[in-house]
Coordinates of C-alpha atoms in Angstrom, one line a residue:
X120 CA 155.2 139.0 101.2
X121 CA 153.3 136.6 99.4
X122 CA 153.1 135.7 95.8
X123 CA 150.2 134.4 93.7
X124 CA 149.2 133.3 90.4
X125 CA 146.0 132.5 89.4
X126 CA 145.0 130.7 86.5
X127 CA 142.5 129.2 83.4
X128 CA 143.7 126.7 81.1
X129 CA 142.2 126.9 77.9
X130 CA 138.4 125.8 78.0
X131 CA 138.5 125.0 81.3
X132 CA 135.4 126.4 83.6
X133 CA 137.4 127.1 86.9
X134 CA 140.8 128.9 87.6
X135 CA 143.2 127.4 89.8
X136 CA 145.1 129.5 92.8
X137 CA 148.7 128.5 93.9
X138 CA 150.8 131.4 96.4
X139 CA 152.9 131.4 98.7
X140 CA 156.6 132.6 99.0
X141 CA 158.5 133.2 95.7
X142 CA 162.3 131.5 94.5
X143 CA 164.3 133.4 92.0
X144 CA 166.6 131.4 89.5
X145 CA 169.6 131.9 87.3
X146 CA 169.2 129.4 84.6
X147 CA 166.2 127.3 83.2
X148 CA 168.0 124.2 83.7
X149 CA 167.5 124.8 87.0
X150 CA 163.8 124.1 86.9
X151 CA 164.7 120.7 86.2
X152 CA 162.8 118.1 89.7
X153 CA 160.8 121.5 90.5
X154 CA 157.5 122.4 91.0
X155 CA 155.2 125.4 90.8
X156 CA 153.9 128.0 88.9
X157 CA 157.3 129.6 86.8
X158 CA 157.5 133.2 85.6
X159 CA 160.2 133.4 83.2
X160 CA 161.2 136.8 81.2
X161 CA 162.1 137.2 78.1
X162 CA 166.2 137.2 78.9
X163 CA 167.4 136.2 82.6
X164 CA 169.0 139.1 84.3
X165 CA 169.1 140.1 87.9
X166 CA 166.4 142.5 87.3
X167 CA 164.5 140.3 85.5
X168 CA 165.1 136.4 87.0
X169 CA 162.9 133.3 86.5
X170 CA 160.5 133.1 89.4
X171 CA 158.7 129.9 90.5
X172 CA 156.0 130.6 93.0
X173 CA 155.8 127.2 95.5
X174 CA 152.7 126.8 98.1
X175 CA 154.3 127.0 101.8
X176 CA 151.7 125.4 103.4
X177 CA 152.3 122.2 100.8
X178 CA 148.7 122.4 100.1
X179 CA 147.8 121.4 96.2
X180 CA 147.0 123.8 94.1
X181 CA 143.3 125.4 94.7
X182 CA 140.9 125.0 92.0
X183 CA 138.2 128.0 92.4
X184 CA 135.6 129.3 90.2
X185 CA 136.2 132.6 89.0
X186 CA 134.2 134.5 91.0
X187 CA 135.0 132.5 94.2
X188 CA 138.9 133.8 93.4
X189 CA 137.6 137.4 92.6
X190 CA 136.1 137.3 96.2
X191 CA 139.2 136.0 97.8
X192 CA 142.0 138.2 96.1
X193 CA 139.8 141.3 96.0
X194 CA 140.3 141.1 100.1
X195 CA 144.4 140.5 100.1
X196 CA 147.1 143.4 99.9
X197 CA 149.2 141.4 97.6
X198 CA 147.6 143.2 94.8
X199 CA 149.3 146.3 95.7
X200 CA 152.6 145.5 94.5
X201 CA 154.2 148.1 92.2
X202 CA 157.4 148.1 90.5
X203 CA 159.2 150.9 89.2
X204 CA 160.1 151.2 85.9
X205 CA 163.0 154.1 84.8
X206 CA 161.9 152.8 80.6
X207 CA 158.5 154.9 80.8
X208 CA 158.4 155.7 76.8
X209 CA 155.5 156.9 75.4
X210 CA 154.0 154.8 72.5
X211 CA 154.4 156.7 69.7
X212 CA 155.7 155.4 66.4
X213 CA 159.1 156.7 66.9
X214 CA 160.0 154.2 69.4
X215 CA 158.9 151.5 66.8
X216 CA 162.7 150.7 64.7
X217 CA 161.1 149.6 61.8
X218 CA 164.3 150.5 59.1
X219 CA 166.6 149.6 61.5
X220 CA 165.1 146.2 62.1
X221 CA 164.8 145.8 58.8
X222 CA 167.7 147.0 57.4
X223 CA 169.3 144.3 59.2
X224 CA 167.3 142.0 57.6
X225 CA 168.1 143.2 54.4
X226 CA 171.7 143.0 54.9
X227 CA 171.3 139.4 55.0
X228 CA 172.6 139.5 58.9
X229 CA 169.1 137.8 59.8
X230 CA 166.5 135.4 58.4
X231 CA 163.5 136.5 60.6
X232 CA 163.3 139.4 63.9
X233 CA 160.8 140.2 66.3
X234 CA 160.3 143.7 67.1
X235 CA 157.9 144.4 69.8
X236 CA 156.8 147.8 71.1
X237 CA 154.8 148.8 74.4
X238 CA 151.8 151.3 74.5
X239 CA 150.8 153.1 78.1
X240 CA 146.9 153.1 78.5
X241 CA 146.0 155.2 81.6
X242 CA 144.9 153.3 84.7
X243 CA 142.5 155.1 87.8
X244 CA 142.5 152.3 89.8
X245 CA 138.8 151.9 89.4
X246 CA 139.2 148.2 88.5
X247 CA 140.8 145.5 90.6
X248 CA 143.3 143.2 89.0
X249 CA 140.9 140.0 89.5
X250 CA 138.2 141.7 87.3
X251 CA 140.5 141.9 84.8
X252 CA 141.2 138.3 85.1
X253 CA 137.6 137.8 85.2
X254 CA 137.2 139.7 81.9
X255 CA 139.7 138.0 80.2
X256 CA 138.4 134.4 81.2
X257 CA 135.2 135.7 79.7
X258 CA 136.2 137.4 76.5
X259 CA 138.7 134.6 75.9
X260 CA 137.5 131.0 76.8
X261 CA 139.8 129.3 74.3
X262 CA 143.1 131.2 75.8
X263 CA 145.5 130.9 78.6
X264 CA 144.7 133.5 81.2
X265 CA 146.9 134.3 84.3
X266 CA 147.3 136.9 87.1
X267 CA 150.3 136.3 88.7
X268 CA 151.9 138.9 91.5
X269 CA 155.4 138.8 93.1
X270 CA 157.5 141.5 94.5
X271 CA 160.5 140.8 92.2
X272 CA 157.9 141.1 88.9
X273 CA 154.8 143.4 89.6
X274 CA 151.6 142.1 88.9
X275 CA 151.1 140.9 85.1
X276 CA 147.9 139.9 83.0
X277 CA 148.5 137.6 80.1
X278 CA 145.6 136.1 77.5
X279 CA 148.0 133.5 75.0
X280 CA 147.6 131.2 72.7
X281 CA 151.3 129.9 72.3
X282 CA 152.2 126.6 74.0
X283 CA 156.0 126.5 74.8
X284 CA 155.7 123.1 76.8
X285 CA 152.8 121.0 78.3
X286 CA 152.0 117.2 79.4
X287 CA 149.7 115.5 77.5
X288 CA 146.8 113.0 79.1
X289 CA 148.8 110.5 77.7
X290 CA 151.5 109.4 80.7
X291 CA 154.9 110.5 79.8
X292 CA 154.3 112.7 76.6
X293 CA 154.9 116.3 76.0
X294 CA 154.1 118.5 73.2
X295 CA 155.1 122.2 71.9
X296 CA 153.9 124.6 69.3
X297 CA 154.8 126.4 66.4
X298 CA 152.7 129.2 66.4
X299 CA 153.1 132.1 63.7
X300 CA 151.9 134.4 61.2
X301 CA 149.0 136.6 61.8
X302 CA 145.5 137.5 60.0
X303 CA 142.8 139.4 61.6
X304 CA 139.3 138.9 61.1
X305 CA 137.1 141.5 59.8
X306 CA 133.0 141.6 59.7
X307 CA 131.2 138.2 58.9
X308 CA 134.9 136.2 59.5
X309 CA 133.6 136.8 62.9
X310 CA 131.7 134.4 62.8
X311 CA 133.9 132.0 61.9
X312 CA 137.2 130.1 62.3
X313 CA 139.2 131.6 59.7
X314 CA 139.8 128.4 57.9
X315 CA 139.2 130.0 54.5
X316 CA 141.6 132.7 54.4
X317 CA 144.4 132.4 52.6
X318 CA 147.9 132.9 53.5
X319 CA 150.4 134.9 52.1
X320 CA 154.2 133.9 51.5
X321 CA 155.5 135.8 54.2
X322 CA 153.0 134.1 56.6
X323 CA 154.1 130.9 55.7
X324 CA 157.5 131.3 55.8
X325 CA 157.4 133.1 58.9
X326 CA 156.1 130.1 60.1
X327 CA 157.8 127.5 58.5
X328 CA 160.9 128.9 60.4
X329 CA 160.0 128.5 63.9
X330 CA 158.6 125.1 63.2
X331 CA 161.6 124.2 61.1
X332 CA 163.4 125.5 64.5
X333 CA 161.6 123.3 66.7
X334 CA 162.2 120.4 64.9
X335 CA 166.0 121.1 64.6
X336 CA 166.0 121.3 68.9
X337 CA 164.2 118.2 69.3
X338 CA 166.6 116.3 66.5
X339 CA 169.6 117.6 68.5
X340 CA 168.4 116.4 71.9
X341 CA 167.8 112.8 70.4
X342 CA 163.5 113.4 70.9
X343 CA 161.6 111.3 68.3
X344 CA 158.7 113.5 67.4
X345 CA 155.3 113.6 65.9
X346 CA 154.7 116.4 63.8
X347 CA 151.3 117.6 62.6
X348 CA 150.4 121.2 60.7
X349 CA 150.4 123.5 59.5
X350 CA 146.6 124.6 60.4
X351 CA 144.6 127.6 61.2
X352 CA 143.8 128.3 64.5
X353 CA 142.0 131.8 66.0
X354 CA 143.0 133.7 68.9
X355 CA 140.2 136.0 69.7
X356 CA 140.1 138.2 66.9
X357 CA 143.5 136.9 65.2
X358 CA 144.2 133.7 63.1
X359 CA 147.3 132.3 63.3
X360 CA 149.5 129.3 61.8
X361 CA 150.0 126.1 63.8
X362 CA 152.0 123.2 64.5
X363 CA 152.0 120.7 66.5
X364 CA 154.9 118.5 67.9
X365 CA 154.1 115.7 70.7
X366 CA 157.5 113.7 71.8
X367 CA 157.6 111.4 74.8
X368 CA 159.6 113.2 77.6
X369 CA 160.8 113.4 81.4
X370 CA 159.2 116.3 82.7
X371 CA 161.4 116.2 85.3
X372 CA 163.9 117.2 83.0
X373 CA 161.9 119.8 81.9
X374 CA 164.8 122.5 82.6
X375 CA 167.0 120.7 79.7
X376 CA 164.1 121.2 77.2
X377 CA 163.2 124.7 78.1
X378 CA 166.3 125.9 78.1
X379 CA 167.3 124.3 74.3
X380 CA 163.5 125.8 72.9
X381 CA 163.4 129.5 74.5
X382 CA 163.4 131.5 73.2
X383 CA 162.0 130.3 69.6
X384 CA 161.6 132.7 66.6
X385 CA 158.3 132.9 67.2
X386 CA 159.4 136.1 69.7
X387 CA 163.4 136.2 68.7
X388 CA 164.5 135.4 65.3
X389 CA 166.9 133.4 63.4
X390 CA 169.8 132.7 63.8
X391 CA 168.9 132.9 67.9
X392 CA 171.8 134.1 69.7
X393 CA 172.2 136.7 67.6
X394 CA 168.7 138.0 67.1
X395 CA 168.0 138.0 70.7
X396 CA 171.5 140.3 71.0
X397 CA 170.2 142.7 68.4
X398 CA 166.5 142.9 70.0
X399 CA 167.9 143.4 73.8
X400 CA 170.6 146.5 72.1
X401 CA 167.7 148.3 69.5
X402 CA 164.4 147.8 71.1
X403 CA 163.4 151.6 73.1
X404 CA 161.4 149.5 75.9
X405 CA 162.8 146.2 78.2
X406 CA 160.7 143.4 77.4
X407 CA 160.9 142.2 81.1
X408 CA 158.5 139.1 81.4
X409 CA 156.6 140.0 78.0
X410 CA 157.7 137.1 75.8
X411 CA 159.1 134.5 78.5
X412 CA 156.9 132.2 79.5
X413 CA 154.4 131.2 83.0
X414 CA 152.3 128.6 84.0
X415 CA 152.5 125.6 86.3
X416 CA 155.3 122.9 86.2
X417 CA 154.8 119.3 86.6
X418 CA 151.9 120.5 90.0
X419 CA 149.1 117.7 90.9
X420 CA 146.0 119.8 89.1
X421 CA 143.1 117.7 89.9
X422 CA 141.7 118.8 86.2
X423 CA 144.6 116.8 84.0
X424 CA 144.1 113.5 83.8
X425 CA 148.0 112.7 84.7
X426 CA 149.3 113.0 87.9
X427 CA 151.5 115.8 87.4
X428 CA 150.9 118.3 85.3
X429 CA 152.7 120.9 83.3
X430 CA 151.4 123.8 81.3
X431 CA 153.5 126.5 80.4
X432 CA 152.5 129.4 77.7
X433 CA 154.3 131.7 76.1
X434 CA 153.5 135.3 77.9
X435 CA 151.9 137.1 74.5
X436 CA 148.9 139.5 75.0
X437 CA 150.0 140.4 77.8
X438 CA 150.2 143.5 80.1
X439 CA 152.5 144.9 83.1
X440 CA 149.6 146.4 85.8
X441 CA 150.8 149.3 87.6
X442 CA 149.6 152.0 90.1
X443 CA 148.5 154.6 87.2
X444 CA 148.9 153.0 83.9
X445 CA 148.5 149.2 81.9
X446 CA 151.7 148.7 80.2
X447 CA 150.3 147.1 76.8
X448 CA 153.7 144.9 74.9
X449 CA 153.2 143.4 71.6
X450 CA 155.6 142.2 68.6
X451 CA 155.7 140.7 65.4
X452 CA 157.8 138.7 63.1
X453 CA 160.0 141.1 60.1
X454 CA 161.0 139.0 57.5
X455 CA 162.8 140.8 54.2
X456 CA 159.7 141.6 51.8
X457 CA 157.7 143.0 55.6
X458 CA 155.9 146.6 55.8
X459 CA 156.0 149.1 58.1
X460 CA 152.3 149.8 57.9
X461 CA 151.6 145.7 58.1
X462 CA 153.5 145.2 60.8
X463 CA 152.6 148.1 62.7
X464 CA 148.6 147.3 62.4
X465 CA 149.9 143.7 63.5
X466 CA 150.9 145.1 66.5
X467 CA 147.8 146.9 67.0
X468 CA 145.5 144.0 66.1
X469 CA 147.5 142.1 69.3
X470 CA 147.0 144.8 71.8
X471 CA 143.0 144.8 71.6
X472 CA 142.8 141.3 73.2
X473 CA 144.2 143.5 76.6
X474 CA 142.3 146.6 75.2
X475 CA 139.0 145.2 74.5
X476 CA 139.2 143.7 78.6
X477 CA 140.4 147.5 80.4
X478 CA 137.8 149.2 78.1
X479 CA 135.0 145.9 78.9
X480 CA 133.7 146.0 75.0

């Protein structure tokens, strides 16, 4: 069967379509001299491998407006694809290990954790996938939005802000983001950028960490980097903390860098290896593909000013789309002096940007 992902870059007034047949891989160094549109989870497992969709007629990627893709997916089977899931929890706030995240970082065995939870809205089937997508691309013109289907992965919707790795205009330069802490806007902030709040302590430092992170990774592979930030940026109806870190690279070798940077704290914790052990043994749901990454990989998009192009988002805001239900996933950084009550609104707050496109407010 056929696999597909479309998508919008940020701003952009078109989507672009790339399917065909779907590889699965082991290891992100193996992405290294690929191309194509990668899916990567959270954690590679054999139920949950990196997937890099690659055109089999060796056509370049489409560029379609939306509605020209609605019309042409809305007619394909490929949409049908459904993936069982034994990890059906409900999303109640007893699947949400606060004190035992917490207590962990109390203990001193962590500087910063993630916990993410998943919520199960009700699907009829009424809307198609691509509307969705539509929705999103509406609601959300300053985000990444993608669609992408595969067998191995089910169909997922995803609306991010958080770069992990993309080519710049500029011929042989890269850049990556540290994106963290979290406001939302209320009332007349609307109406604005956010760029008179003020942040607390725990925002800061919450972000200080992954960019601190990032800077440590590129330092250890010998990259001489730019760094600029911290700034506020909004996400819908979110503000966040950003940073921004533009390096010259090979994106050939993209697999080496990848593989050093994912998962940051942004959606693990610190130290790394260790966070990402707790999260996989006391989180109640499977992330699966929530918190990996997707996007296209060093792909001739007639948009980007270089010849090759790579674009690859972290998969936040995002849902799994199944036969009777939207699988809603959402986290947030837990640092010592965190609150259940903040961090479960956070949460909440994060799941509207899929919310607010089922419900069409």
């Amino acid at each position: 069967m056929s696999s597909f992902a479309i998508f919008r870059l940020p701003h952009a007034n078109h989507c672009t379509l790339i399917e065909g047949e779907v590889q699965t891989l082991s290891s992100l160094t193996d992405l290294n001299g690929r191309q194509g549109f990668v899916i990567a989870p959270f954690v590679v497992t054999e139920e949950t491998p990196i997937l890099l969709i690659q055109d089999t007629q060796k056509t370049l990627p489409r560029p379609l407006p939306v509605r020209e893709g609605r019309n042409y997916l809305s007619s394909r089977h490929d949409l049908n694809v459904s993936t069982p899931h034994p990890h059906r929890e409900g999303s109640g706030e007893g699947l949400y290990p606060f004190s035992t995240f917490h207590s962990a970082l109390l203990a001193g065995h962590f500087q910063k954790l993630v916990l993410a939870r998943c919520a199960i809205e009700p699907n009829d089937g009424s809307v198609e996938p691509i509307t969705l997508f539509e929705r999103a691309c509406e609601h959300y013109p300053r985000m990444f939005i993608a669609l992408v289907s595969t067998p191995q992965s089910g169909i997922w919707l995803t609306a991010t802000p958080e770069v992990l790795l993309e080519s710049l205009p500029q011929p042989g330069m890269m850049r990556t983001i540290a994106l963290a802490g979290t406001m939302r806007l209320h009332d007349d902030e609307l109406d604005g950028e956010g760029l008179h709040l003020r942040w607390s302590t725990k925002n800061i430092q919450e972000q200080r960490y992954v960019a601190s992170y990032i800077a440590d990774t590129l330092k250890r592979l010998g990259i001489d980097y730019e760094e600029e930030g911290p700034r506020t940026v909004r996400a819908a109806n979110l503000v966040h903390l950003r940073s921004d870190f533009t390096f010259g690279y090979d994106s050939t070798h993209a697999g080496n860098l990848l593989k050093a940077l994912h998962p940051t704290p942004a959606v693990c914790g610190l130290p790394k290896k260790e966070a990402q052990a707790f999260i996989l043994q006391n989180e109640p749901t499977p992330r699966q593909y929530y918190s990996g990454f997707m996007g296209p990989l060093h792909l001739p998009l007639t948009t980007h000013h270089s010849p090759l192009a790579t674009h690859l988002y972290v998969s936040l805001r995002c849902m799994q789309i199944e036969d009777d239900c939207y699988r809603l996933y959402a986290g947030g950084g837990l640092l010592r002096d965190s609150t259940f009550d903040k961090e479960w609104q956070e949460t909440e707050a994060k799941m509207e940007t899929m919310r607010q496109i089922i419900n069409h407010q």
